[in-house]
Amino acid sequence: LERLSGRTRGVSGIMLAVRRELVPSLQDHIINDDAFIGLHVLGRGKRVVCESGAVCLDRPPADGGQEFIRRVRINAGRLQILARPALWLQCGTGNAWRYISHKLLRLALPLFLLGCLFFPLAALALPGEVSGWMKGLLVLQAVAYLFCLAGWCVERLGLAKRPLLRALCLPWRALRNLCALFPACLGLMRGTQGVLWARVDRTEEEKEHAPGL
C-alpha cells in the first residue's frame, strides 16, 4: 500500500539498489544498515521506491527460535534509530512522520498490550464495581492468549506443517515477534547486541526446492 503513494519509507536489506553518490559511509555500530541507507537517501531529498517487478528469494528460518533471534536484532536496530532523531528528522516532516508511524510506532505495541492486560487486572484487584467493558476486554485477552498457548504447543510438537494447525500458530508467532522488543532493549543497554546477523538453518521445504544453494 505504501508504494501506491509513489515512495516508501523502508527498504529491504535482502536486495536494494542505490545510486553510488547516495551511498552513505556506514558506521560499524549501525545495526539496521538497510534502514540507515534508506533514511540517508530520503535526507538527501531523493525518493525511495519499491520496484514491484524485482524478484528475490529469501531464506526463512527453520524454526521459531531462530526467527525470534532475527526479530530481536531488527527491534534493536529500530530502537537505535529511535534514539537518533537526527536520522529520521532529516527526511522532512512528511517522510519523518510516515517512517515513525510505519516503523517506530511498532515498538509501542508490546507496551500497549501490557497496558491492556494490566489495567483490567488492577481494576479487578481494587475495591469497587468493575465496568462491563473492562471485563469484556479481559475476557477477549484471555481468549487471545489461549490461542497463543495453543499455537506454542502446536509448534513445539512439530505439527505446524498441517494447514489448519499452521493457522493456529499465527497468534503465537505474532506475540513472540512483539515480545522480541524486551531482549532487544536489554541487549542495547548491556552493550551485548551485535551488528552481525546470526546464521540460521533453512527450512526443509526450501532445501527441497533449492538443493544447490
Coordinates of C-alpha atoms in Angstrom, one line a residue:
L1 CA 0.0 0.0 0.0
E2 CA 2.8 2.4 0.8
R3 CA 4.3 2.2 -2.7
L4 CA 0.9 3.5 -4.1
S5 CA 1.9 6.9 -2.9
G6 CA 4.9 6.9 -5.2
R7 CA 7.5 6.3 -2.5
T8 CA 8.3 4.2 0.5
R9 CA 9.9 4.8 3.9
G10 CA 11.7 1.5 4.4
V11 CA 13.9 -0.7 2.3
S12 CA 14.6 -4.4 2.2
G13 CA 18.0 -5.4 3.2
I14 CA 17.7 -8.6 1.1
M15 CA 18.0 -6.6 -2.1
L16 CA 18.2 -2.9 -2.8
A17 CA 19.8 -0.7 -5.4
V18 CA 21.2 2.8 -4.5
R19 CA 22.9 5.4 -6.7
R20 CA 26.6 5.3 -6.0
E21 CA 26.7 9.0 -5.0
L22 CA 23.9 8.4 -2.4
V23 CA 25.5 5.5 -0.6
P24 CA 26.5 6.8 2.9
S25 CA 29.5 5.9 4.9
L26 CA 28.3 3.1 7.1
Q27 CA 29.4 3.3 10.7
D28 CA 30.4 0.0 12.3
H29 CA 27.9 0.2 15.2
I30 CA 24.8 0.6 13.0
I31 CA 22.5 -2.5 13.3
N32 CA 19.8 -1.9 10.7
D33 CA 22.1 -0.7 7.9
D34 CA 19.4 -1.0 5.3
A35 CA 17.1 1.4 7.2
F36 CA 20.1 3.7 7.7
I37 CA 20.7 3.8 3.9
G38 CA 17.1 4.5 3.2
L39 CA 16.9 7.3 5.6
H40 CA 20.1 8.8 4.3
V41 CA 18.7 8.8 0.7
L42 CA 15.5 10.5 1.9
G43 CA 17.5 13.0 3.8
R44 CA 19.3 13.9 0.5
G45 CA 15.9 14.8 -0.9
K46 CA 15.6 11.7 -3.1
R47 CA 12.8 9.1 -3.3
V48 CA 12.9 5.6 -2.1
V49 CA 10.6 3.4 -4.3
C50 CA 9.5 -0.2 -4.4
E51 CA 10.1 -2.0 -7.7
S52 CA 7.2 -4.5 -8.0
G53 CA 9.0 -6.3 -10.8
A54 CA 12.0 -7.2 -8.8
V55 CA 12.2 -10.8 -7.6
C56 CA 14.3 -12.0 -4.7
L57 CA 14.4 -15.3 -2.9
D58 CA 14.8 -15.1 0.9
R59 CA 15.8 -18.0 3.2
P60 CA 13.2 -18.3 6.0
P61 CA 14.4 -19.5 9.4
A62 CA 13.8 -23.2 10.0
D63 CA 12.1 -22.7 13.4
G64 CA 10.5 -20.1 15.6
G65 CA 13.6 -19.7 17.9
Q66 CA 15.7 -18.5 15.0
E67 CA 13.0 -16.2 13.8
F68 CA 12.9 -14.7 17.4
I69 CA 16.6 -14.0 17.3
R70 CA 16.2 -12.2 13.9
R71 CA 13.3 -10.1 15.4
V72 CA 15.4 -9.2 18.4
R73 CA 18.1 -7.8 16.1
I74 CA 15.6 -5.9 14.0
N75 CA 14.0 -4.3 17.1
A76 CA 17.3 -3.4 18.5
G77 CA 18.1 -1.6 15.2
R78 CA 14.8 0.3 15.4
L79 CA 15.5 1.3 19.0
Q80 CA 18.9 2.5 17.9
I81 CA 17.3 4.7 15.2
L82 CA 14.6 5.9 17.6
A83 CA 17.4 7.2 19.9
R84 CA 18.9 9.1 17.0
P85 CA 16.2 11.5 15.8
A86 CA 18.5 13.3 13.5
L87 CA 18.4 10.3 11.2
W88 CA 14.7 10.4 10.6
L89 CA 14.1 14.2 11.1
Q90 CA 16.4 15.0 8.2
C91 CA 13.9 13.4 5.9
G92 CA 11.4 16.2 6.2
T93 CA 8.2 16.4 8.1
G94 CA 6.1 14.2 5.8
N95 CA 8.7 11.4 5.4
A96 CA 9.6 11.5 9.1
W97 CA 6.0 11.1 10.1
R98 CA 5.5 8.2 7.7
Y99 CA 8.6 6.5 9.0
I100 CA 7.6 6.9 12.6
S101 CA 4.1 5.7 12.0
H102 CA 5.1 2.7 9.9
K103 CA 8.3 1.6 11.7
L104 CA 8.9 3.2 15.0
L105 CA 5.4 3.1 16.5
R106 CA 5.5 -0.7 16.2
L107 CA 7.9 -0.6 19.2
A108 CA 4.9 0.6 21.3
L109 CA 2.7 -2.4 20.6
P110 CA 4.2 -4.6 23.3
L111 CA 3.8 -1.9 25.9
F112 CA 0.2 -1.3 24.7
L113 CA -0.6 -5.0 25.2
L114 CA 0.9 -4.9 28.7
G115 CA -1.3 -1.9 29.5
C116 CA -4.4 -3.6 28.1
L117 CA -3.7 -6.5 30.4
F118 CA -2.6 -4.6 33.5
F119 CA -5.5 -2.1 33.8
P120 CA -8.3 -4.7 33.8
L121 CA -6.4 -6.8 36.3
A122 CA -5.8 -3.8 38.5
A123 CA -9.5 -2.9 38.3
L124 CA -10.5 -6.4 39.5
A125 CA -8.0 -6.2 42.4
L126 CA -9.2 -2.8 43.6
P127 CA -12.4 -2.5 45.6
G128 CA -15.4 -1.2 43.8
E129 CA -17.5 -2.2 40.8
V130 CA -15.7 -3.1 37.5
S131 CA -17.3 -1.8 34.3
G132 CA -18.6 -4.3 31.8
W133 CA -16.3 -3.2 29.0
M134 CA -13.3 -3.7 31.3
K135 CA -14.4 -7.3 32.0
G136 CA -15.1 -7.9 28.3
L137 CA -11.6 -6.6 27.5
L138 CA -10.1 -9.0 29.9
V139 CA -12.1 -12.0 28.5
L140 CA -11.1 -11.2 25.0
Q141 CA -7.4 -11.1 26.0
A142 CA -7.8 -14.4 27.9
V143 CA -9.1 -16.0 24.7
A144 CA -6.4 -14.5 22.6
Y145 CA -3.6 -15.7 24.9
L146 CA -5.2 -19.2 25.0
F147 CA -4.9 -19.2 21.2
C148 CA -1.3 -18.2 21.6
L149 CA -0.7 -21.0 24.0
A150 CA -2.3 -23.5 21.6
G151 CA -0.1 -22.2 18.8
W152 CA 3.0 -22.6 21.0
C153 CA 2.0 -26.2 21.8
V154 CA 1.5 -27.0 18.1
E155 CA 4.9 -25.5 17.2
R156 CA 6.7 -27.4 20.0
L157 CA 5.1 -30.7 19.0
G158 CA 6.1 -30.2 15.4
L159 CA 2.6 -30.2 14.0
A160 CA 2.8 -26.8 12.2
K161 CA 3.1 -28.4 8.8
R162 CA -0.5 -29.2 8.8
P163 CA -2.5 -26.4 7.2
L164 CA -5.2 -26.0 9.8
L165 CA -2.7 -26.3 12.7
R166 CA -0.3 -23.9 11.0
A167 CA -3.0 -21.2 11.1
L168 CA -3.3 -21.8 14.8
C169 CA 0.3 -20.8 15.2
L170 CA -0.2 -17.3 13.8
P171 CA -1.3 -15.6 17.1
W172 CA 1.6 -17.2 18.9
R173 CA 4.1 -16.1 16.3
A174 CA 2.8 -12.6 16.3
L175 CA 3.0 -12.4 20.1
R176 CA 6.5 -13.9 20.0
N177 CA 7.7 -11.3 17.5
L178 CA 6.3 -8.5 19.6
C179 CA 8.0 -9.8 22.7
A180 CA 11.4 -9.6 20.9
L181 CA 11.4 -5.9 21.9
F182 CA 12.3 -6.7 25.5
P183 CA 15.6 -8.7 24.9
A184 CA 16.4 -6.1 22.3
C185 CA 16.2 -3.3 24.9
L186 CA 18.4 -5.4 27.3
G187 CA 20.9 -6.1 24.6
L188 CA 21.3 -2.4 23.8
M189 CA 21.6 -1.4 27.4
R190 CA 24.1 -4.0 28.2
G191 CA 26.0 -3.5 25.0
T192 CA 25.7 -7.1 24.0
Q193 CA 23.7 -6.7 20.9
G194 CA 25.9 -7.2 17.9
V195 CA 25.5 -5.8 14.4
L196 CA 26.0 -9.1 12.5
W197 CA 23.3 -11.4 11.5
A198 CA 23.2 -14.8 13.2
R199 CA 23.4 -17.7 10.8
V200 CA 20.1 -19.6 10.6
D201 CA 19.2 -23.0 9.2
R202 CA 16.9 -23.1 6.1
T203 CA 13.5 -24.8 6.2
E204 CA 13.2 -28.3 4.9
E205 CA 10.8 -27.0 2.2
E206 CA 13.5 -24.7 0.9
K207 CA 16.2 -27.4 1.0
E208 CA 14.0 -29.5 -1.3
H209 CA 13.3 -26.6 -3.8
A210 CA 16.9 -25.2 -3.8
P211 CA 19.3 -28.1 -3.2
G212 CA 22.1 -26.3 -5.0
L213 CA 22.2 -23.3 -2.7

